[in-house]
């Protein structure tokens, strides 16, 4: 079955902008990402999502999972769990490996569920 591919527009706008702040991501007391190069994705009326460059995250703590989702505006998302000393935080991170043309800025970036990790803008 072919997946629908939609283009953002007035009824469903998407913007991606460079975040001017330093962004840190912590889980179980450990910093797993620290960057001054985050991107802020604002999609329609949803809460903004921060995307952190992979180079600014500790990838050794991430484990790929089989979980996948699809967004007709952004493409296929793959997920990662975070290993901590206290256990594993399942599917806490996602990434669009090859995002659609509407959002090329998020390629090579990771997003984190704010209810599973602590995301701070300084």
mmCIF file with all atom_site columns, C-alpha atoms in Angstrom:
data_model
loop_
_atom_site.group_PDB
_atom_site.id
_atom_site.type_symbol
_atom_site.label_atom_id
_atom_site.label_alt_id
_atom_site.label_comp_id
_atom_site.label_asym_id
_atom_site.label_entity_id
_atom_site.label_seq_id
_atom_site.pdbx_PDB_ins_code
_atom_site.Cartn_x
_atom_site.Cartn_y
_atom_site.Cartn_z
_atom_site.occupancy
_atom_site.B_iso_or_equiv
_atom_site.pdbx_formal_charge
_atom_site.auth_seq_id
_atom_site.auth_comp_id
_atom_site.auth_asym_id
_atom_site.auth_atom_id
_atom_site.pdbx_PDB_model_num
ATOM 1   C CA . UNK A 1 1   ? 0.000  0.000  0.000  1.00 0.00 ? 1   UNK A CA 1
ATOM 2   C CA . UNK A 1 2   ? 1.374  3.388  -0.968 1.00 0.00 ? 2   UNK A CA 1
ATOM 3   C CA . UNK A 1 3   ? 1.689  5.922  1.833  1.00 0.00 ? 3   UNK A CA 1
ATOM 4   C CA . UNK A 1 4   ? 0.170  9.357  1.277  1.00 0.00 ? 4   UNK A CA 1
ATOM 5   C CA . UNK A 1 5   ? 2.636  12.232 1.000  1.00 0.00 ? 5   UNK A CA 1
ATOM 6   C CA . UNK A 1 6   ? 1.251  15.665 1.873  1.00 0.00 ? 6   UNK A CA 1
ATOM 7   C CA . UNK A 1 7   ? 2.730  19.115 1.444  1.00 0.00 ? 7   UNK A CA 1
ATOM 8   C CA . UNK A 1 8   ? 2.498  21.619 4.315  1.00 0.00 ? 8   UNK A CA 1
ATOM 9   C CA . UNK A 1 9   ? 0.343  24.628 3.528  1.00 0.00 ? 9   UNK A CA 1
ATOM 10  C CA . UNK A 1 10  ? -2.039 27.147 5.096  1.00 0.00 ? 10  UNK A CA 1
ATOM 11  C CA . UNK A 1 11  ? -4.266 24.438 6.598  1.00 0.00 ? 11  UNK A CA 1
ATOM 12  C CA . UNK A 1 12  ? -1.289 22.500 8.020  1.00 0.00 ? 12  UNK A CA 1
ATOM 13  C CA . UNK A 1 13  ? 1.815  24.711 8.230  1.00 0.00 ? 13  UNK A CA 1
ATOM 14  C CA . UNK A 1 14  ? 5.228  23.380 9.222  1.00 0.00 ? 14  UNK A CA 1
ATOM 15  C CA . UNK A 1 15  ? 8.230  25.557 9.946  1.00 0.00 ? 15  UNK A CA 1
ATOM 16  C CA . UNK A 1 16  ? 11.728 24.586 11.001 1.00 0.00 ? 16  UNK A CA 1
ATOM 17  C CA . UNK A 1 17  ? 13.955 27.272 12.517 1.00 0.00 ? 17  UNK A CA 1
ATOM 18  C CA . UNK A 1 18  ? 17.350 27.324 14.168 1.00 0.00 ? 18  UNK A CA 1
ATOM 19  C CA . UNK A 1 19  ? 16.912 27.478 17.942 1.00 0.00 ? 19  UNK A CA 1
ATOM 20  C CA . UNK A 1 20  ? 19.022 30.336 19.362 1.00 0.00 ? 20  UNK A CA 1
ATOM 21  C CA . UNK A 1 21  ? 19.316 28.704 22.796 1.00 0.00 ? 21  UNK A CA 1
ATOM 22  C CA . UNK A 1 22  ? 21.506 25.965 24.184 1.00 0.00 ? 22  UNK A CA 1
ATOM 23  C CA . UNK A 1 23  ? 19.467 22.784 24.564 1.00 0.00 ? 23  UNK A CA 1
ATOM 24  C CA . UNK A 1 24  ? 20.270 19.957 26.956 1.00 0.00 ? 24  UNK A CA 1
ATOM 25  C CA . UNK A 1 25  ? 18.544 16.610 27.285 1.00 0.00 ? 25  UNK A CA 1
ATOM 26  C CA . UNK A 1 26  ? 18.869 14.617 30.498 1.00 0.00 ? 26  UNK A CA 1
ATOM 27  C CA . UNK A 1 27  ? 17.512 11.308 31.668 1.00 0.00 ? 27  UNK A CA 1
ATOM 28  C CA . UNK A 1 28  ? 18.032 9.666  35.050 1.00 0.00 ? 28  UNK A CA 1
ATOM 29  C CA . UNK A 1 29  ? 20.428 12.470 36.014 1.00 0.00 ? 29  UNK A CA 1
ATOM 30  C CA . UNK A 1 30  ? 22.679 12.002 32.977 1.00 0.00 ? 30  UNK A CA 1
ATOM 31  C CA . UNK A 1 31  ? 23.113 14.407 30.081 1.00 0.00 ? 31  UNK A CA 1
ATOM 32  C CA . UNK A 1 32  ? 22.513 12.603 26.808 1.00 0.00 ? 32  UNK A CA 1
ATOM 33  C CA . UNK A 1 33  ? 22.506 15.637 24.496 1.00 0.00 ? 33  UNK A CA 1
ATOM 34  C CA . UNK A 1 34  ? 23.943 19.143 24.692 1.00 0.00 ? 34  UNK A CA 1
ATOM 35  C CA . UNK A 1 35  ? 23.792 21.477 21.708 1.00 0.00 ? 35  UNK A CA 1
ATOM 36  C CA . UNK A 1 36  ? 23.666 25.032 20.500 1.00 0.00 ? 36  UNK A CA 1
ATOM 37  C CA . UNK A 1 37  ? 22.527 23.784 17.084 1.00 0.00 ? 37  UNK A CA 1
ATOM 38  C CA . UNK A 1 38  ? 19.005 22.509 17.755 1.00 0.00 ? 38  UNK A CA 1
ATOM 39  C CA . UNK A 1 39  ? 16.199 22.999 15.269 1.00 0.00 ? 39  UNK A CA 1
ATOM 40  C CA . UNK A 1 40  ? 12.663 23.861 16.383 1.00 0.00 ? 40  UNK A CA 1
ATOM 41  C CA . UNK A 1 41  ? 9.924  22.267 14.321 1.00 0.00 ? 41  UNK A CA 1
ATOM 42  C CA . UNK A 1 42  ? 6.489  23.839 14.642 1.00 0.00 ? 42  UNK A CA 1
ATOM 43  C CA . UNK A 1 43  ? 3.763  21.789 13.013 1.00 0.00 ? 43  UNK A CA 1
ATOM 44  C CA . UNK A 1 44  ? 0.257  23.202 12.769 1.00 0.00 ? 44  UNK A CA 1
ATOM 45  C CA . UNK A 1 45  ? -1.168 23.622 16.286 1.00 0.00 ? 45  UNK A CA 1
ATOM 46  C CA . UNK A 1 46  ? 0.963  20.873 17.879 1.00 0.00 ? 46  UNK A CA 1
ATOM 47  C CA . UNK A 1 47  ? 3.553  21.724 20.539 1.00 0.00 ? 47  UNK A CA 1
ATOM 48  C CA . UNK A 1 48  ? 6.954  22.654 19.097 1.00 0.00 ? 48  UNK A CA 1
ATOM 49  C CA . UNK A 1 49  ? 9.509  19.840 18.900 1.00 0.00 ? 49  UNK A CA 1
ATOM 50  C CA . UNK A 1 50  ? 13.251 20.312 19.337 1.00 0.00 ? 50  UNK A CA 1
ATOM 51  C CA . UNK A 1 51  ? 15.534 18.331 17.033 1.00 0.00 ? 51  UNK A CA 1
ATOM 52  C CA . UNK A 1 52  ? 19.137 17.835 18.188 1.00 0.00 ? 52  UNK A CA 1
ATOM 53  C CA . UNK A 1 53  ? 22.001 16.991 15.808 1.00 0.00 ? 53  UNK A CA 1
ATOM 54  C CA . UNK A 1 54  ? 23.153 13.396 16.283 1.00 0.00 ? 54  UNK A CA 1
ATOM 55  C CA . UNK A 1 55  ? 26.723 14.654 16.684 1.00 0.00 ? 55  UNK A CA 1
ATOM 56  C CA . UNK A 1 56  ? 25.650 16.458 19.870 1.00 0.00 ? 56  UNK A CA 1
ATOM 57  C CA . UNK A 1 57  ? 24.088 13.391 21.503 1.00 0.00 ? 57  UNK A CA 1
ATOM 58  C CA . UNK A 1 58  ? 25.639 10.407 23.271 1.00 0.00 ? 58  UNK A CA 1
ATOM 59  C CA . UNK A 1 59  ? 24.620 7.740  20.776 1.00 0.00 ? 59  UNK A CA 1
ATOM 60  C CA . UNK A 1 60  ? 26.178 4.986  22.892 1.00 0.00 ? 60  UNK A CA 1
ATOM 61  C CA . UNK A 1 61  ? 23.145 5.238  25.195 1.00 0.00 ? 61  UNK A CA 1
ATOM 62  C CA . UNK A 1 62  ? 20.622 4.720  22.391 1.00 0.00 ? 62  UNK A CA 1
ATOM 63  C CA . UNK A 1 63  ? 19.284 1.369  21.223 1.00 0.00 ? 63  UNK A CA 1
ATOM 64  C CA . UNK A 1 64  ? 17.303 1.147  17.969 1.00 0.00 ? 64  UNK A CA 1
ATOM 65  C CA . UNK A 1 65  ? 13.864 -0.418 18.366 1.00 0.00 ? 65  UNK A CA 1
ATOM 66  C CA . UNK A 1 66  ? 11.437 -1.998 15.939 1.00 0.00 ? 66  UNK A CA 1
ATOM 67  C CA . UNK A 1 67  ? 8.883  0.769  16.570 1.00 0.00 ? 67  UNK A CA 1
ATOM 68  C CA . UNK A 1 68  ? 8.068  2.921  13.519 1.00 0.00 ? 68  UNK A CA 1
ATOM 69  C CA . UNK A 1 69  ? 5.571  5.667  12.779 1.00 0.00 ? 69  UNK A CA 1
ATOM 70  C CA . UNK A 1 70  ? 4.629  7.561  9.650  1.00 0.00 ? 70  UNK A CA 1
ATOM 71  C CA . UNK A 1 71  ? 3.787  11.225 9.118  1.00 0.00 ? 71  UNK A CA 1
ATOM 72  C CA . UNK A 1 72  ? 2.462  12.169 5.685  1.00 0.00 ? 72  UNK A CA 1
ATOM 73  C CA . UNK A 1 73  ? 4.287  15.523 5.990  1.00 0.00 ? 73  UNK A CA 1
ATOM 74  C CA . UNK A 1 74  ? 7.646  14.341 7.350  1.00 0.00 ? 74  UNK A CA 1
ATOM 75  C CA . UNK A 1 75  ? 7.997  10.671 6.374  1.00 0.00 ? 75  UNK A CA 1
ATOM 76  C CA . UNK A 1 76  ? 8.947  7.503  8.264  1.00 0.00 ? 76  UNK A CA 1
ATOM 77  C CA . UNK A 1 77  ? 10.256 7.841  11.817 1.00 0.00 ? 77  UNK A CA 1
ATOM 78  C CA . UNK A 1 78  ? 12.486 5.293  13.518 1.00 0.00 ? 78  UNK A CA 1
ATOM 79  C CA . UNK A 1 79  ? 12.745 5.040  17.296 1.00 0.00 ? 79  UNK A CA 1
ATOM 80  C CA . UNK A 1 80  ? 15.365 4.475  19.967 1.00 0.00 ? 80  UNK A CA 1
ATOM 81  C CA . UNK A 1 81  ? 15.279 3.537  23.619 1.00 0.00 ? 81  UNK A CA 1
ATOM 82  C CA . UNK A 1 82  ? 17.693 5.053  26.122 1.00 0.00 ? 82  UNK A CA 1
ATOM 83  C CA . UNK A 1 83  ? 19.769 2.801  28.383 1.00 0.00 ? 83  UNK A CA 1
ATOM 84  C CA . UNK A 1 84  ? 20.271 4.141  31.897 1.00 0.00 ? 84  UNK A CA 1
ATOM 85  C CA . UNK A 1 85  ? 21.672 2.698  35.109 1.00 0.00 ? 85  UNK A CA 1
ATOM 86  C CA . UNK A 1 86  ? 18.070 2.444  36.320 1.00 0.00 ? 86  UNK A CA 1
ATOM 87  C CA . UNK A 1 87  ? 16.812 0.579  33.256 1.00 0.00 ? 87  UNK A CA 1
ATOM 88  C CA . UNK A 1 88  ? 15.636 1.349  29.754 1.00 0.00 ? 88  UNK A CA 1
ATOM 89  C CA . UNK A 1 89  ? 13.399 4.226  28.702 1.00 0.00 ? 89  UNK A CA 1
ATOM 90  C CA . UNK A 1 90  ? 11.564 2.681  25.767 1.00 0.00 ? 90  UNK A CA 1
ATOM 91  C CA . UNK A 1 91  ? 10.999 4.553  22.511 1.00 0.00 ? 91  UNK A CA 1
ATOM 92  C CA . UNK A 1 92  ? 11.997 7.888  24.047 1.00 0.00 ? 92  UNK A CA 1
ATOM 93  C CA . UNK A 1 93  ? 13.748 9.172  20.923 1.00 0.00 ? 93  UNK A CA 1
ATOM 94  C CA . UNK A 1 94  ? 12.769 9.376  17.273 1.00 0.00 ? 94  UNK A CA 1
ATOM 95  C CA . UNK A 1 95  ? 14.418 10.371 14.048 1.00 0.00 ? 95  UNK A CA 1
ATOM 96  C CA . UNK A 1 96  ? 13.418 10.900 10.430 1.00 0.00 ? 96  UNK A CA 1
ATOM 97  C CA . UNK A 1 97  ? 16.360 9.285  8.643  1.00 0.00 ? 97  UNK A CA 1
ATOM 98  C CA . UNK A 1 98  ? 15.262 10.544 5.233  1.00 0.00 ? 98  UNK A CA 1
ATOM 99  C CA . UNK A 1 99  ? 12.623 13.208 5.850  1.00 0.00 ? 99  UNK A CA 1
ATOM 100 C CA . UNK A 1 100 ? 10.418 14.493 3.074  1.00 0.00 ? 100 UNK A CA 1
ATOM 101 C CA . UNK A 1 101 ? 11.453 17.545 1.089  1.00 0.00 ? 101 UNK A CA 1
ATOM 102 C CA . UNK A 1 102 ? 9.299  19.855 3.250  1.00 0.00 ? 102 UNK A CA 1
ATOM 103 C CA . UNK A 1 103 ? 11.599 19.374 6.289  1.00 0.00 ? 103 UNK A CA 1
ATOM 104 C CA . UNK A 1 104 ? 15.171 18.642 5.178  1.00 0.00 ? 104 UNK A CA 1
ATOM 105 C CA . UNK A 1 105 ? 16.546 20.469 8.241  1.00 0.00 ? 105 UNK A CA 1
ATOM 106 C CA . UNK A 1 106 ? 15.650 17.568 10.554 1.00 0.00 ? 106 UNK A CA 1
ATOM 107 C CA . UNK A 1 107 ? 17.734 14.986 8.693  1.00 0.00 ? 107 UNK A CA 1
ATOM 108 C CA . UNK A 1 108 ? 20.515 13.727 10.964 1.00 0.00 ? 108 UNK A CA 1
ATOM 109 C CA . UNK A 1 109 ? 18.675 14.973 14.059 1.00 0.00 ? 109 UNK A CA 1
ATOM 110 C CA . UNK A 1 110 ? 17.005 13.333 17.057 1.00 0.00 ? 110 UNK A CA 1
ATOM 111 C CA . UNK A 1 111 ? 13.822 14.339 18.867 1.00 0.00 ? 111 UNK A CA 1
ATOM 112 C CA . UNK A 1 112 ? 12.977 13.374 22.453 1.00 0.00 ? 112 UNK A CA 1
ATOM 113 C CA . UNK A 1 113 ? 9.635  12.817 24.173 1.00 0.00 ? 113 UNK A CA 1
ATOM 114 C CA . UNK A 1 114 ? 9.484  15.473 26.903 1.00 0.00 ? 114 UNK A CA 1
ATOM 115 C CA . UNK A 1 115 ? 7.448  13.167 29.152 1.00 0.00 ? 115 UNK A CA 1
ATOM 116 C CA . UNK A 1 116 ? 10.300 10.605 29.084 1.00 0.00 ? 116 UNK A CA 1
ATOM 117 C CA . UNK A 1 117 ? 13.332 12.891 29.356 1.00 0.00 ? 117 UNK A CA 1
ATOM 118 C CA . UNK A 1 118 ? 14.114 16.367 30.687 1.00 0.00 ? 118 UNK A CA 1
ATOM 119 C CA . UNK A 1 119 ? 14.617 18.881 27.851 1.00 0.00 ? 119 UNK A CA 1
ATOM 120 C CA . UNK A 1 120 ? 15.921 22.308 28.881 1.00 0.00 ? 120 UNK A CA 1
ATOM 121 C CA . UNK A 1 121 ? 16.489 25.438 26.825 1.00 0.00 ? 121 UNK A CA 1
ATOM 122 C CA . UNK A 1 122 ? 19.114 27.709 28.422 1.00 0.00 ? 122 UNK A CA 1
#
